[in-house]
XYZ file of N, CA, C and O in Angstrom:
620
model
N -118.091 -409.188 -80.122
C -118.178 -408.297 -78.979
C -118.513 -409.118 -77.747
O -119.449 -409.914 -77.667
N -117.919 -408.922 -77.106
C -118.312 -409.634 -75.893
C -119.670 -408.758 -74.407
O -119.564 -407.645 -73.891
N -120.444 -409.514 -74.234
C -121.752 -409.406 -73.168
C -120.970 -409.037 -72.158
O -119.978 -409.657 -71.775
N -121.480 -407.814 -71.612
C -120.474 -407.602 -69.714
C -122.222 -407.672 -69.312
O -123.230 -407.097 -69.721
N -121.876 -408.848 -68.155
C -122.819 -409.140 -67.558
C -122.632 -408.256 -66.075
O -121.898 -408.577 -65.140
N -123.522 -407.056 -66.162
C -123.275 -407.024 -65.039
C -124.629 -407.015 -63.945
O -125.777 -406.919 -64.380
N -124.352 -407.119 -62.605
C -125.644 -407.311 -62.032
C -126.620 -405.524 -61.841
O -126.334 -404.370 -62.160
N -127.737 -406.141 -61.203
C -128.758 -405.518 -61.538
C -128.719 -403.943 -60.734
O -129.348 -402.973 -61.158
N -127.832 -403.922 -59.478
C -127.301 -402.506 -59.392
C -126.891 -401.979 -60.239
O -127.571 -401.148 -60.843
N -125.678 -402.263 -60.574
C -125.124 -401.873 -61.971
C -125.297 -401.389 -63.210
O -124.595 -400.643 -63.893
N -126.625 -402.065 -63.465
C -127.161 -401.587 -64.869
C -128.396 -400.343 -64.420
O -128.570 -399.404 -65.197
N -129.017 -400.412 -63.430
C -129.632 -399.462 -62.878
C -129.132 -397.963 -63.210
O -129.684 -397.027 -63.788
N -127.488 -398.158 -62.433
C -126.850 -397.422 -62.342
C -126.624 -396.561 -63.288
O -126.500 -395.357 -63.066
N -126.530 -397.217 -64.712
C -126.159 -396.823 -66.096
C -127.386 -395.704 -66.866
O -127.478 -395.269 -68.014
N -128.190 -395.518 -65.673
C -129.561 -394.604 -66.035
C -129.597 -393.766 -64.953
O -130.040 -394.115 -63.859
N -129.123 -392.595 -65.215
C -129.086 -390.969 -63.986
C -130.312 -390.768 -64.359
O -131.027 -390.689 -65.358
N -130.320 -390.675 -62.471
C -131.518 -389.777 -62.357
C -132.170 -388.698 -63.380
O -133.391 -388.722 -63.530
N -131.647 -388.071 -63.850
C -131.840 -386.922 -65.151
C -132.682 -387.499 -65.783
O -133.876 -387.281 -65.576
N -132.081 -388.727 -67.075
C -132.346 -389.981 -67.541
C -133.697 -390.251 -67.472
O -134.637 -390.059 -68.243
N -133.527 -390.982 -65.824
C -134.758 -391.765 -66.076
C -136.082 -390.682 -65.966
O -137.146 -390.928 -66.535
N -135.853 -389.407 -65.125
C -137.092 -388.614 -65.160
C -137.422 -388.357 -66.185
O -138.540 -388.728 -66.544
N -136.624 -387.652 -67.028
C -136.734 -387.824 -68.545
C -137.531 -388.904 -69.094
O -138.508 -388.539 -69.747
N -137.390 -389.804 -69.010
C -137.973 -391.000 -69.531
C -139.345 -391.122 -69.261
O -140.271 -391.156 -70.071
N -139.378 -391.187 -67.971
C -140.878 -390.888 -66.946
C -141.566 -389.827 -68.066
O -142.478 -390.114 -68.841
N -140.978 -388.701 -67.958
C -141.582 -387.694 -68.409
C -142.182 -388.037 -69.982
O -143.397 -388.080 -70.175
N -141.164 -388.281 -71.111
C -141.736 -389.021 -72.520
C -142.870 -389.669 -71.951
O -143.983 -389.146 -71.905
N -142.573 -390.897 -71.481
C -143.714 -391.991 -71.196
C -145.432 -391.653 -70.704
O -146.474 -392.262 -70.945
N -145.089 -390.174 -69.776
C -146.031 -389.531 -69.291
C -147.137 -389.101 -70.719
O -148.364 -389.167 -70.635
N -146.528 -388.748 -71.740
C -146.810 -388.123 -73.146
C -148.189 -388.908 -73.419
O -149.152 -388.275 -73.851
N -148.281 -390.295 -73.165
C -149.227 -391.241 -73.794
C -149.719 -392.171 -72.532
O -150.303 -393.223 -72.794
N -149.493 -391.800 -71.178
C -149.725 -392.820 -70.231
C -149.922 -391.582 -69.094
O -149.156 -391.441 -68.141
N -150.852 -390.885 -69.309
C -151.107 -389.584 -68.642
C -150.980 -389.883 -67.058
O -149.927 -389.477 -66.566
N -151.711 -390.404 -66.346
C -151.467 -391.027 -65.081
C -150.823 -391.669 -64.352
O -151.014 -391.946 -63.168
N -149.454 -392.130 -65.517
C -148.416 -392.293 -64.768
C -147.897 -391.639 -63.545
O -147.446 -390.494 -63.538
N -147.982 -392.436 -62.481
C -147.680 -391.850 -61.276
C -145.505 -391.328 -61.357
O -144.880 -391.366 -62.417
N -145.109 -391.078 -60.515
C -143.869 -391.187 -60.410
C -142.856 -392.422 -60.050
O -141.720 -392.603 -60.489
N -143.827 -393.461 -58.841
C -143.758 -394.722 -58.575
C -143.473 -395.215 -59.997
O -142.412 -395.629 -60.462
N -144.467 -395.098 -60.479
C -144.940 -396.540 -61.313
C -143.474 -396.016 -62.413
O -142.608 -396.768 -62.860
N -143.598 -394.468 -62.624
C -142.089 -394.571 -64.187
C -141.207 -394.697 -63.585
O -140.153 -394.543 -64.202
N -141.102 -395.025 -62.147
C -139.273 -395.061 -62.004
C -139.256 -397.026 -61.746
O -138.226 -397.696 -61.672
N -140.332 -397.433 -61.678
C -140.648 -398.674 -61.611
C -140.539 -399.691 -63.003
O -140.283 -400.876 -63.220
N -140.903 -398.445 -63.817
C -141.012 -398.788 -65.446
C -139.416 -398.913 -65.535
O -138.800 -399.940 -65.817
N -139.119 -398.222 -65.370
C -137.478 -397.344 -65.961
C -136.665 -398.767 -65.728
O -135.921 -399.230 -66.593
N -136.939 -399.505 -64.242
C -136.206 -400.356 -64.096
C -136.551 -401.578 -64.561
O -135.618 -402.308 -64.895
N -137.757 -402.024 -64.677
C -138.542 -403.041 -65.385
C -137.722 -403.031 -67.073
O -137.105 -403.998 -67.522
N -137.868 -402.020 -67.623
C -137.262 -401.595 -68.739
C -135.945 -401.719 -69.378
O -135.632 -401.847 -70.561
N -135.027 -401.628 -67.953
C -133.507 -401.889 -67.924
C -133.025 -403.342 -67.821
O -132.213 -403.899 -68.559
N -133.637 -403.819 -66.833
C -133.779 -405.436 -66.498
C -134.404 -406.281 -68.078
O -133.982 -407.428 -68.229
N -135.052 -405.905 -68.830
C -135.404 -406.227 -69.544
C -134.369 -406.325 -70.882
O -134.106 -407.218 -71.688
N -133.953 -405.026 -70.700
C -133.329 -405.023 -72.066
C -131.581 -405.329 -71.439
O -130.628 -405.325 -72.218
N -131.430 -405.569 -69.990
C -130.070 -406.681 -69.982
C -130.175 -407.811 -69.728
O -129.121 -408.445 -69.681
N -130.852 -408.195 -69.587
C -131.496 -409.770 -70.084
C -131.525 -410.249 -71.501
O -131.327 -411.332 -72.052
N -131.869 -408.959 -71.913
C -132.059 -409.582 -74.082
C -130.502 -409.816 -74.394
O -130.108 -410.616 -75.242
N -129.656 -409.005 -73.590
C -127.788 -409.266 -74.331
C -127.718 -410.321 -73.421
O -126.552 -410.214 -73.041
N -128.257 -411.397 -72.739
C -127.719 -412.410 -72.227
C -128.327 -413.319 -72.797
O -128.285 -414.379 -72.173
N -128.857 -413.341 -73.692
C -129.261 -414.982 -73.963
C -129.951 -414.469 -75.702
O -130.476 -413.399 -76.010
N -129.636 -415.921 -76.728
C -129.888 -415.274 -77.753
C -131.136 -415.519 -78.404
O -131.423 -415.415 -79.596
N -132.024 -415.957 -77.148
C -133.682 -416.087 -77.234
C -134.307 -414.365 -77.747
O -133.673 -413.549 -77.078
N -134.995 -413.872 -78.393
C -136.007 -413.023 -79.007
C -136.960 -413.075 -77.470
O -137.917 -413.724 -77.045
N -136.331 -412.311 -77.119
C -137.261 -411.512 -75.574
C -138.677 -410.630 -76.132
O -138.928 -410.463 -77.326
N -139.232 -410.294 -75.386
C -140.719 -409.465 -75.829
C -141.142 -408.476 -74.437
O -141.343 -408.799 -73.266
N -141.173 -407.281 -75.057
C -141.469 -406.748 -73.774
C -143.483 -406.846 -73.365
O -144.468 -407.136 -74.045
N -143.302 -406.493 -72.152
C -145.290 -405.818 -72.354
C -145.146 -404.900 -72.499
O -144.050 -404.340 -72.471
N -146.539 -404.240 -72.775
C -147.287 -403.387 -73.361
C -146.663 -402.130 -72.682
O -146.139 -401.253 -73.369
N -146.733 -402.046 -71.189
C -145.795 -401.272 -70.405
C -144.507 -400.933 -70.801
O -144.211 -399.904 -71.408
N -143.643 -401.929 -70.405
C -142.268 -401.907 -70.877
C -142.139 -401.449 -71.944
O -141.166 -400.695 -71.960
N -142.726 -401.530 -73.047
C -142.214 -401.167 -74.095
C -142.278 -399.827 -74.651
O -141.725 -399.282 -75.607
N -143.512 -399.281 -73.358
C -144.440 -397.284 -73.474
C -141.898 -397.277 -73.136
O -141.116 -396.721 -73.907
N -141.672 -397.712 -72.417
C -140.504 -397.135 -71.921
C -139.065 -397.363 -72.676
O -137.984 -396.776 -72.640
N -139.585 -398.514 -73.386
C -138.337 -398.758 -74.306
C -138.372 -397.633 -75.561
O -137.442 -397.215 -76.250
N -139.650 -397.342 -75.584
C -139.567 -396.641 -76.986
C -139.325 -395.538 -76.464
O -139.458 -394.866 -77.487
N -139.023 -394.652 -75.525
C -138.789 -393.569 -74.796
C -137.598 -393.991 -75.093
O -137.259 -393.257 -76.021
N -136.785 -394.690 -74.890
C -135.581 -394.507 -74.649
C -134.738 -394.593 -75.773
O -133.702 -393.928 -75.789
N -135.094 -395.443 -76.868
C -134.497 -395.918 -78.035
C -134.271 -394.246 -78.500
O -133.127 -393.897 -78.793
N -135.528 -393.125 -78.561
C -135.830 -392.018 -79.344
C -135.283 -391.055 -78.758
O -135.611 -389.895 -79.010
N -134.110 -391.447 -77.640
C -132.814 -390.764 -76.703
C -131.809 -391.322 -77.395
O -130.852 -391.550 -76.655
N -131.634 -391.632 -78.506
C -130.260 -392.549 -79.099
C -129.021 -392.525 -78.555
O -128.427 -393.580 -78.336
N -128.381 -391.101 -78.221
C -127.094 -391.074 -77.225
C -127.450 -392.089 -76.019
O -127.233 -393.299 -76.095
N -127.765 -391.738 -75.401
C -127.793 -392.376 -73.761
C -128.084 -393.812 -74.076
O -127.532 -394.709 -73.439
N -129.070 -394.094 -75.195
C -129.834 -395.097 -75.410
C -128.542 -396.562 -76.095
O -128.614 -397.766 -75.847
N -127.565 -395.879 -76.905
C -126.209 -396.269 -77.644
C -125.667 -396.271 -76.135
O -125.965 -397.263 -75.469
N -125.044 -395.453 -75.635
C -124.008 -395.555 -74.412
C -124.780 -396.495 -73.687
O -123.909 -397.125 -73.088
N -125.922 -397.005 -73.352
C -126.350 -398.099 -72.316
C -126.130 -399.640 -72.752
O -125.661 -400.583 -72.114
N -126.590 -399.566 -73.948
C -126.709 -400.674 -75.175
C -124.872 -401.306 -74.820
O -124.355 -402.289 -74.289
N -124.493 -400.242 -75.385
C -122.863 -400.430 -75.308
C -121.899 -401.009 -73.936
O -121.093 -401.931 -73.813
N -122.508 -399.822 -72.885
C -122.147 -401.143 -71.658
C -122.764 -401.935 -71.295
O -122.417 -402.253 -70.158
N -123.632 -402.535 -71.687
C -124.204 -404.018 -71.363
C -123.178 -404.915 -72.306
O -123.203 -406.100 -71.972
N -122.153 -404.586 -73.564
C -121.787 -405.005 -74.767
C -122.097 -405.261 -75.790
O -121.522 -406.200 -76.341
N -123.033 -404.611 -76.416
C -123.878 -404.576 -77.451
C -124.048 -403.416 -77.998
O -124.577 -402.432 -77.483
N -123.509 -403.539 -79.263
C -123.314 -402.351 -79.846
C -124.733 -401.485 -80.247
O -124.645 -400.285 -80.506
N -125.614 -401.960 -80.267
C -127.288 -401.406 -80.447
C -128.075 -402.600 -80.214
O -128.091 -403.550 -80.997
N -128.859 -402.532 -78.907
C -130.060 -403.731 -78.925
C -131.119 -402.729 -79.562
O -131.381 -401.550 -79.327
N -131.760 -403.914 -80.703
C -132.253 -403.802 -81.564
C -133.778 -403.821 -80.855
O -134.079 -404.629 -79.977
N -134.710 -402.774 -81.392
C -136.346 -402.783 -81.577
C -136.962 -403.550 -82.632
O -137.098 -402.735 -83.544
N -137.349 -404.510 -82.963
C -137.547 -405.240 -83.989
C -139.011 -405.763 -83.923
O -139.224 -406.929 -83.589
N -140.492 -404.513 -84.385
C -141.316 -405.527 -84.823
C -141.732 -406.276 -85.514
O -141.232 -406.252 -86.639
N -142.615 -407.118 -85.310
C -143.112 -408.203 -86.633
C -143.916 -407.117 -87.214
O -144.474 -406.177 -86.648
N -143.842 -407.553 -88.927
C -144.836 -406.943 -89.199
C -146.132 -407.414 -89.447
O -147.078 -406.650 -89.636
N -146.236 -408.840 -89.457
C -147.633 -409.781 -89.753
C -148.117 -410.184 -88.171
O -147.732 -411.223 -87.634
N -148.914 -409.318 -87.581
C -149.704 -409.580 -86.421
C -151.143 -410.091 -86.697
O -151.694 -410.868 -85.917
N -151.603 -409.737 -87.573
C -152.406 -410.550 -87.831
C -152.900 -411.697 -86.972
O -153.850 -411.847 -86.204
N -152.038 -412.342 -87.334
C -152.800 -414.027 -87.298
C -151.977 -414.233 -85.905
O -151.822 -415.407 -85.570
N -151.371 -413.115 -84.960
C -150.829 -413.514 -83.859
C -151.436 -414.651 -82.821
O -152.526 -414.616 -82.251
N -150.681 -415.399 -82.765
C -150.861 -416.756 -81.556
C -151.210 -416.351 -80.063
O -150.439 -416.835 -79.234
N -152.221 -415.560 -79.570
C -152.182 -415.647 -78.126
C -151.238 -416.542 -76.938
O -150.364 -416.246 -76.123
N -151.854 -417.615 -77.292
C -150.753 -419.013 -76.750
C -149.454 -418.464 -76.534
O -148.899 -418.117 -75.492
N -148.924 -418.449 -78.206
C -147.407 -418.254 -78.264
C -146.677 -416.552 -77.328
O -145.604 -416.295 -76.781
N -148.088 -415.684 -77.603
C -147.682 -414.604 -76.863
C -147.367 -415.303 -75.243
O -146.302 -415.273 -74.628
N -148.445 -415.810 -74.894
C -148.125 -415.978 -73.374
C -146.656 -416.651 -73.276
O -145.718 -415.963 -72.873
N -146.468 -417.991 -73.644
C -145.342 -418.443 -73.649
C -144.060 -417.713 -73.843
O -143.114 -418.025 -73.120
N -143.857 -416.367 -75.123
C -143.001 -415.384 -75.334
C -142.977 -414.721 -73.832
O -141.879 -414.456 -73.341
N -144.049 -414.482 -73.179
C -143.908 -413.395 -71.920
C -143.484 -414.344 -71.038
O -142.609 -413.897 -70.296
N -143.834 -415.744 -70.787
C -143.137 -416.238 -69.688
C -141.907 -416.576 -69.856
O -141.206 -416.766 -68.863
N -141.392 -416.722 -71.140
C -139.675 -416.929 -71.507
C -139.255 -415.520 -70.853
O -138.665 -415.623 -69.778
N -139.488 -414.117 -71.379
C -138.883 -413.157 -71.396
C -138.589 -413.009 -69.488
O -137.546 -412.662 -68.934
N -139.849 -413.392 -68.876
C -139.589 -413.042 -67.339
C -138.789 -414.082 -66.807
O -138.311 -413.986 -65.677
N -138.663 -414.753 -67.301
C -137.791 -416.066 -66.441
C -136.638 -416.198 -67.115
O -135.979 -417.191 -66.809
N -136.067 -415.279 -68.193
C -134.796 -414.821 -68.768
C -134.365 -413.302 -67.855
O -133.185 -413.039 -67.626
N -135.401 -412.477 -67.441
C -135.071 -411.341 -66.443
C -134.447 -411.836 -65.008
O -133.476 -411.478 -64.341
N -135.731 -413.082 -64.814
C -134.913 -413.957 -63.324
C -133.884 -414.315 -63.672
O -133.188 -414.198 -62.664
N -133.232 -414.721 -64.514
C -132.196 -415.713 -64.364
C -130.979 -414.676 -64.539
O -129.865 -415.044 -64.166
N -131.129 -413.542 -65.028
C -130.197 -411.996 -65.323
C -130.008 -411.541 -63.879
O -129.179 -410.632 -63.843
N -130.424 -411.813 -62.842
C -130.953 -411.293 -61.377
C -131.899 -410.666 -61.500
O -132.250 -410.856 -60.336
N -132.540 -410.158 -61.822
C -133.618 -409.097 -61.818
C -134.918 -410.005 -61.021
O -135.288 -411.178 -60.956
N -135.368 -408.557 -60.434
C -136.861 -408.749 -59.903
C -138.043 -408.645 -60.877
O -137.939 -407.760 -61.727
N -139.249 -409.471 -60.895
C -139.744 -408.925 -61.945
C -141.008 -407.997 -61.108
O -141.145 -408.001 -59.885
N -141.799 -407.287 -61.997
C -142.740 -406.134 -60.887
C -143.893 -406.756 -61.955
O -144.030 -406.680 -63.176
N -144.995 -407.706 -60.378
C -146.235 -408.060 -61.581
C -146.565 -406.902 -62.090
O -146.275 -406.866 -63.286
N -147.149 -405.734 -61.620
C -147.788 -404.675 -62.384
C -147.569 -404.697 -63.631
O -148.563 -404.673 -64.357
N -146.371 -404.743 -64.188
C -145.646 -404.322 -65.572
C -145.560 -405.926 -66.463
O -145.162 -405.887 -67.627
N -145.819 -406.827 -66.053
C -146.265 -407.961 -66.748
C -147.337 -408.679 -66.729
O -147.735 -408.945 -65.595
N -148.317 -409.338 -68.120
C -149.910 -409.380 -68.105
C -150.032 -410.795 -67.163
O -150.778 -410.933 -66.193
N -149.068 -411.834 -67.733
C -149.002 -412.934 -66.605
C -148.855 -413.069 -65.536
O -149.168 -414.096 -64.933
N -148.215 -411.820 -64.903
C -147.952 -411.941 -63.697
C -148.422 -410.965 -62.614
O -147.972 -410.494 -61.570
N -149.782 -410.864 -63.514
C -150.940 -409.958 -62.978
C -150.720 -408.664 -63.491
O -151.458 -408.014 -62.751
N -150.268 -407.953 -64.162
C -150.303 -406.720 -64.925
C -151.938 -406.704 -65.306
O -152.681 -407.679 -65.411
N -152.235 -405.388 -65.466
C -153.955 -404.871 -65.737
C -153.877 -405.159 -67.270
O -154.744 -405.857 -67.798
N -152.839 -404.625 -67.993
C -153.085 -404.226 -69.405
C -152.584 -405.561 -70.172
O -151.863 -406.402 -69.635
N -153.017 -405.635 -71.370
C -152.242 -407.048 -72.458
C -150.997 -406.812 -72.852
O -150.316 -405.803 -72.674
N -150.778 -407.656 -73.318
C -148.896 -407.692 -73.607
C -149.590 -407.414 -75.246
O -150.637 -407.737 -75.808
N -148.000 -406.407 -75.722
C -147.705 -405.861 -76.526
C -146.835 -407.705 -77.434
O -146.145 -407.997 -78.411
N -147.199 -408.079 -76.802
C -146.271 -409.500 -77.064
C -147.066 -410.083 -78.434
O -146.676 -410.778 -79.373
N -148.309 -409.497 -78.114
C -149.216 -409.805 -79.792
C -148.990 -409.400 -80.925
O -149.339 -409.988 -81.949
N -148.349 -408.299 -80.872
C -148.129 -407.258 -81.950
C -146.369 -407.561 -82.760
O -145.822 -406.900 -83.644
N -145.821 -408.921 -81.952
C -145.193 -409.372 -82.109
C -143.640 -408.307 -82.040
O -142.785 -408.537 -82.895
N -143.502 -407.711 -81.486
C -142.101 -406.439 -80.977
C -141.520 -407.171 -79.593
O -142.054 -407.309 -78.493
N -140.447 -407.511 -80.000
C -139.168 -407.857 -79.801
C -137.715 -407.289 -79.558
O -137.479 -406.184 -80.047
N -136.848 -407.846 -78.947
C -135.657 -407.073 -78.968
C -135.034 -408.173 -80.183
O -135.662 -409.112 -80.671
N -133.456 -407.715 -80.546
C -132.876 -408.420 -81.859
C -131.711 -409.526 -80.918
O -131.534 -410.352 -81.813
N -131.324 -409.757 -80.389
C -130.300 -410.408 -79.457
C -129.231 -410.257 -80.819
O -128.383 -409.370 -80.715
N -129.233 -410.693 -81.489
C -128.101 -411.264 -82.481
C -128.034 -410.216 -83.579
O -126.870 -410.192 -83.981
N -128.832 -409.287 -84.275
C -129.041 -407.823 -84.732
C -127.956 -407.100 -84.413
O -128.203 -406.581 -83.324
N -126.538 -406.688 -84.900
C -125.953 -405.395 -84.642
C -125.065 -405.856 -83.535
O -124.331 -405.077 -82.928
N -125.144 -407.194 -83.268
C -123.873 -407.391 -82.355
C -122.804 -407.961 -83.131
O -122.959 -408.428 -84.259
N -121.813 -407.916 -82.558
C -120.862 -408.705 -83.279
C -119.949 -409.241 -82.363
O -119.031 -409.962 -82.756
């Protein structure tokens, strides 16, 4: 299958308004104070993220944030398949570890600075809020070892 790279309007685009309030709204479920800013901020943090994972076949990691929004969206499977699909990827994959345990802090940080400097290099902006390195409040979900699959379900 071939990656359509497209830029970061574009993939925005691929999430209606409907969509992303929707999304906002799930996310709201467990992140009560989500402002409206911050989920339409997520929504795109979220998108940038997961078209970055079909460009490169590095194991991306979202934060703790990003991921309140990925899992919103995965549990939309239509919309969630039709987005997957025009990026060219027939399902980007949710894939956690299951041995967190003995997770590497270190290696988490290093996972979060690959994943944002794989979003830069996709065009994307990154929004510190929504990443722990780059001043985000909350820890990265990057411990718990959850991942996207790059190579999972593509072909």
């Amino acid at each position: 299958m071939t990656i359509t790279r497209l830029n970061p309007s574009e993939v925005l685009n691929l999430i209606s308004p409907d969509l992303r309030d929707r999304l906002i709204q799930d996310v709201r479920k467990t992140w009560t104070d989500l402002s409206d800013d911050m989920g339409t901020r997520g929504v795109t943090q979220m998108a940038a993220f997961l078209a970055a994972s079909v460009q490169t076949d590095a194991a991306l990691t979202p934060s703790l944030r990003v991921d309140l929004f990925w899992h919103a969206f995965v549990q939309r499977s239509v919309p969630y398949v039709a987005f997957s699909r025009a990026l060219g990827a027939d399902y980007i994959h949710h894939v956690p570890e299951d041995d967190v345990a003995g997770a590497d802090p270190e290696a988490g940080r290093a996972a979060m600075a690959a994943t944002t400097a794989a979003i830069r290099a996709s065009g994307f902006d990154i929004d510190a809020e929504f990443w722990p390195h780059e001043g985000a409040a909350d820890c990265s979900q990057c411990h718990a070892g959850c991942t996207d699959s790059p190579k999972s379900g593509k072909k």
